[in-house]
């Protein structure tokens, strides 16, 4: 029995360190290779020794696929390819390929330069690793080898985020990575065709949430800013991502910048808006490079008007934080544990007019987490106590699909079964129940290291000759085309492919002469009359029963029904019985056996 | 009176026999001659060509050439025979295909009855092997069948043929068969069963079977055929509903898209039927079920289907309100707890009457726990359909959703109230079309709604939009919006004033907007008055500048509110009253008449108008026009004077009362024509001998010419002109032409020219004592007499003819245009290299122009007298409101090099084409008519003030 095996090395009932092993029809594929932001020890990377105890990863894995550039999806890539050792192909989209090394380098800098970690991958390793990357286009079918093929679909989570279909023969798996079903200011919605995979591996971060419309969320955000600014307060919109690194800066930053610049004049927001240095320039650069990956609006209008020019946004300088009057600053990192955002926070925390907006959830132990949980007195380094008087707001701007979105995608792809990753166990439980109830699709949610085995029904494609197909089609009624139908033909297996041809052609191809295969059968009849008479009686009997068939009485005394020959003979030993010789070819087996059974019952008594 | 009528009729018949019949006969003769010539040649040529053809490619070429020329109805049959003959001989399928398609084209020829070729077509169909040719032949049969809608026997036969070929292996053939069935399938009720012994086939059943065909194209065709049946009036069975529902989950978007339509059709046919909900015992109305299903398609994978679904939702008005309101509710939850939407929260905050925006920590925090079992993630049907539709990625879907919202809200006030929040949110859409659409939508439903302050805030923010279309649409919206609080009014005023400073060209639109805003909310404006006028209880404040558009805007708001709020004038300061008097006179359309206590100067005149129910200006108009009736009895001098001052009165009235401007102008123009006519007839020249008056005839001919121009203006520049006015106008023109003839005809040859202009006489109803009446009387004499006599007769007739009273139409408006841009004030010339082009943006508003796409032209006059006419693209015209249009276009200028900058004139023209209204008279063509005579009168009327643009073409640098 063929099967698909899935083992999450990370992201099983968890968010972070996405890494999923899939074995499909003898091929092994690794989906994503991320790091975990909650750990600083060995646990931050997936345990690659699970894949192979000894021996090279390259021999075991056919390919690695990276869905998008967030570090929890690609953070362990240099470690995996250079330090553990993998030389096979790594597939990702073009934007991911462009942005991924920047984030990896950033991650490396913080880990090595700031935290002083040893035995971390080097810049050179990142470069070497990126050399193994094969970039793919959307909807491009890439043949990894003769049997394994992959195809990318638009996911809308961040610039270049993609969902991947992995296909071997007739078996296929779709891995969504992270995706977003509602378009935002810069990216479109995820889309997949009705590819009916055997398994759909989907993220489930927001499995238990149905979100308000995006316009409401946008307005809500701006209203919060507005109110603070009217009070004369300053707004720090901290962090542009969830992680400790500014990993998610680009798309989220972008969405918000576009949203803010677009809406602020409409909402009468007339205060300076600052942005962490360098961010807008970089965002501009990549968005201009990858216009096709953005949404309809940007695609349509970028020729006439440059969405990437911000009249209202200025680069932030440290000195600006002390300027009087209201202002809005977008600063990093998001969890307020270091860097610019923390500095600003410390400056502004004392004033109750000010506000800080936290856009994502924060890891325990960070300042962000503390203030979000309502702590008002913070102990900073140097035993300072910082009293937080400013308002703290939480805004969900995350570019993940909500419960409805997930269901919608599952509905679009129509998989045989669904596997949930990248979410919390409790939330998955709910979604799993819903999927099974409403879509009637089996659903799995393995923990890390747990293997799900999925039996698949193996379908073997068989080529059929056109002539045969047409001949058979001509016999049947057309509209009921989806019903299974009986078909006569010869199956030829040659060089591990199968063909169904008509028997004549099969004989010709194989160079064989046709053998006549006849079945003969003797039927004893109690009949005292002469052979001819018996034959005549048989003829009239059959004629009366088999009205649809051609029954003939030949001059030599034999009877034929279609091609079946019946002869009457008188065995010498017993004049009271006649022997009927019934002979038919194997093609007429059905009719022949029917006839014999009929004749065995005897002839009706002649009305003599 | 009856006797008189008879006389008239007879006269007319005479006239016809004189003028119409001979020429018609002649025309027929020509036509038949032509046919006799072409008929053999056409088919013969084809025959020869086809015989000459050595290869299929050759034959194909000949056929293609042949297809380019039209074939007369009489020769169709011959051509068809030749084609069929060739068809039987032809081996190449592509040639046969072309022949088949030609057969179809030919059978569509008007005047040709294709039943004679049907047998042949069916015959060749049976022997045809190629699928493509088969499909084409079926198409031909379809053309034949649709040409003969009454012949049921033929239709049955064709349906039979179609059924036979339904089992073909090619999808193209099956497609065509289904199309045939859809178009010709008999409607059971009309067909009697015994018709030619053929049992009526259940076309619906046959088509329905193909809903599950293996080919998506055939499935689509089947659904389309079903829809076609519906369009032709066949009542579809309700059983189709279930079949169609299955097709909603088809793999192919075109199938799904068509299925959505089908479901919609069935839901409109059987709205009240009850259908069971699967996997439960409950039952719901079919229309509700269908609504839920279509709602579900709003989140389909293909945007084509989404657009289709969103559009159809709008027309499902029978759906229960419970389901309708679900479309706006996404049933939010956060971490399994029920959450309220931002909209709900906003509503609570503002409707509770709390004005402080006292936000509390976490008021959006999720509230009660959700029962996990009860949450339905997909099969919730209508849930949030519009929420999804309005935030779709594709703007096409968003527009469709907004349109649907509009239609549903118009039919359900409670839904209108609920969808308001969503519409307001759409004002912030990225795409201009969507914003515009939502503003229009809001305007349409504005009767049902009142805007909250927070909503107004968002709405007003759109005033900053750089697109003029959007701003003006928003002004229109504000005109008919209800605002709930005085802060709202204040906010609106402030924003409008901001808009005014940013875009001064919006002035008129903003004033108008404030006029309505004021008259709608007098009680809300009242408390704002002191602040707006910046009056102080103790101190006199400085008198504001009367020319400041912003101040005028404020005054417009206040005065209009004061109209229904008698206590308000007490708050005015002295200069306000003065300003009122001034504005009442200068901007009478914006400032209403007020009853101001203690102000005798204004009140005496005004109060009486309020008391008397009838509008005095209307009365005045009537009186002045009635005065003119007595024209007949006055001596020429008196008549002239009477006309002159009546015209003056009317013009003044038109300036004062904008509502009466159209009528006043129209009648004044008519009277002016009459005046000119009288003046011309008073000329001395009539008494002078022919050779002498040649020089003096200038005035008379100029008058004739001017009358003609004025009559064209009257006919084409006013909207709402009815037939009876047109007749009078034509009559006036006829007189002008007679005058012209008299002036010129003595020296030129004959009266044919003049008579040719009388083709419309037959359209004129009886007009007693009129020029036409007399003309008809004397027609036989005119036809026979010499030119000199004719002139004499006409002259006396002109003098004797009575002045016709012009009945006034109900509604009449003069077309007018104002060029907003170019403003013509710039001193900086537009420089460009000579020989190249420079584009000039033209922005103009058009009022009361019918069909501006075809009639409005832009004219550019260069200083050297060269004139250039530009036809703007149809897309350049916008329609911001009833009777109003806006032209925003680009005009390309070019000229050879000039030595110094000069001004070109840009103006708008209204082109007219009288042949569109009057049937052409063919019998005069090519006859003795002199070439100057136009049979269809085309021309242009300038209807905007010219604007001067300074341009400077520079010589090209080498």
Short mmCIF file of N, CA and C in Angstrom, two decimals, chain B residues 12 60 62 100 146 232 323 362 389 393 440 453 459 486 523 609 705-706 780 814 819 855 908 916 939:
data_model
loop_
_atom_site.label_atom_id
_atom_site.label_comp_id
_atom_site.label_asym_id
_atom_site.label_seq_id
_atom_site.Cartn_x
_atom_site.Cartn_y
_atom_site.Cartn_z
N UNK B 12 -53.69 67.80 -49.12
CA UNK B 12 -52.45 67.09 -48.95
C UNK B 12 -52.26 65.99 -49.98
N UNK B 60 -11.13 28.79 -51.43
CA UNK B 60 -11.32 29.48 -50.17
C UNK B 60 -11.14 30.99 -50.36
N UNK B 62 -11.58 32.69 -53.11
CA UNK B 62 -12.72 33.24 -53.83
C UNK B 62 -13.91 33.44 -52.90
N UNK B 100 -20.44 26.49 -45.49
CA UNK B 100 -21.48 26.37 -44.46
C UNK B 100 -21.70 27.69 -43.76
N UNK B 146 -33.83 30.73 -36.38
CA UNK B 146 -34.18 32.00 -35.72
C UNK B 146 -34.82 32.95 -36.71
N UNK B 232 -36.62 33.01 -23.41
CA UNK B 232 -37.66 32.95 -24.41
C UNK B 232 -39.03 32.72 -23.78
N UNK B 323 -31.75 36.90 6.39
CA UNK B 323 -30.62 36.46 5.59
C UNK B 323 -29.83 37.63 5.05
N UNK B 362 -9.35 48.35 26.57
CA UNK B 362 -9.80 47.03 26.11
C UNK B 362 -11.28 46.93 25.85
N UNK B 389 -16.94 40.52 -0.11
CA UNK B 389 -17.01 41.15 -1.42
C UNK B 389 -16.40 42.54 -1.42
N UNK B 393 -9.82 41.44 -3.53
CA UNK B 393 -8.60 41.99 -4.13
C UNK B 393 -8.91 42.72 -5.43
N UNK B 440 -21.85 57.45 -5.16
CA UNK B 440 -23.13 57.46 -5.89
C UNK B 440 -24.17 56.60 -5.17
N UNK B 453 -21.78 61.12 13.32
CA UNK B 453 -20.66 62.04 13.24
C UNK B 453 -19.38 61.35 12.75
N UNK B 459 -16.60 60.50 5.55
CA UNK B 459 -17.15 60.96 4.29
C UNK B 459 -16.50 62.27 3.87
N UNK B 486 -25.40 69.14 15.39
CA UNK B 486 -24.92 70.43 14.92
C UNK B 486 -23.41 70.41 14.70
N UNK B 523 -32.73 73.71 12.10
CA UNK B 523 -32.59 73.74 13.56
C UNK B 523 -31.17 73.45 14.00
N UNK B 609 -45.21 87.92 -2.25
CA UNK B 609 -44.98 86.74 -3.08
C UNK B 609 -45.26 85.46 -2.30
N UNK B 705 -31.34 85.04 -43.08
CA UNK B 705 -30.27 84.16 -42.63
C UNK B 705 -30.29 84.03 -41.11
N UNK B 706 -30.50 85.15 -40.46
CA UNK B 706 -30.48 85.11 -38.99
C UNK B 706 -31.66 84.31 -38.46
N UNK B 780 -51.08 74.38 -56.49
CA UNK B 780 -51.21 74.08 -57.92
C UNK B 780 -50.81 75.27 -58.79
N UNK B 814 -32.39 75.31 -21.92
CA UNK B 814 -31.45 75.66 -22.97
C UNK B 814 -30.13 74.94 -22.70
N UNK B 819 -16.84 76.64 -20.11
CA UNK B 819 -15.49 76.08 -20.12
C UNK B 819 -14.80 76.50 -18.83
N UNK B 855 -23.02 65.00 -30.08
CA UNK B 855 -23.31 66.34 -30.58
C UNK B 855 -22.26 67.37 -30.19
N UNK B 908 -16.98 75.50 -27.53
CA UNK B 908 -17.73 74.27 -27.71
C UNK B 908 -18.85 74.50 -28.72
N UNK B 916 -31.70 63.63 -39.15
CA UNK B 916 -32.05 62.66 -38.12
C UNK B 916 -33.52 62.82 -37.74
N UNK B 939 -24.99 71.19 -39.26
CA UNK B 939 -24.35 72.42 -38.88
C UNK B 939 -24.00 72.41 -37.43
#
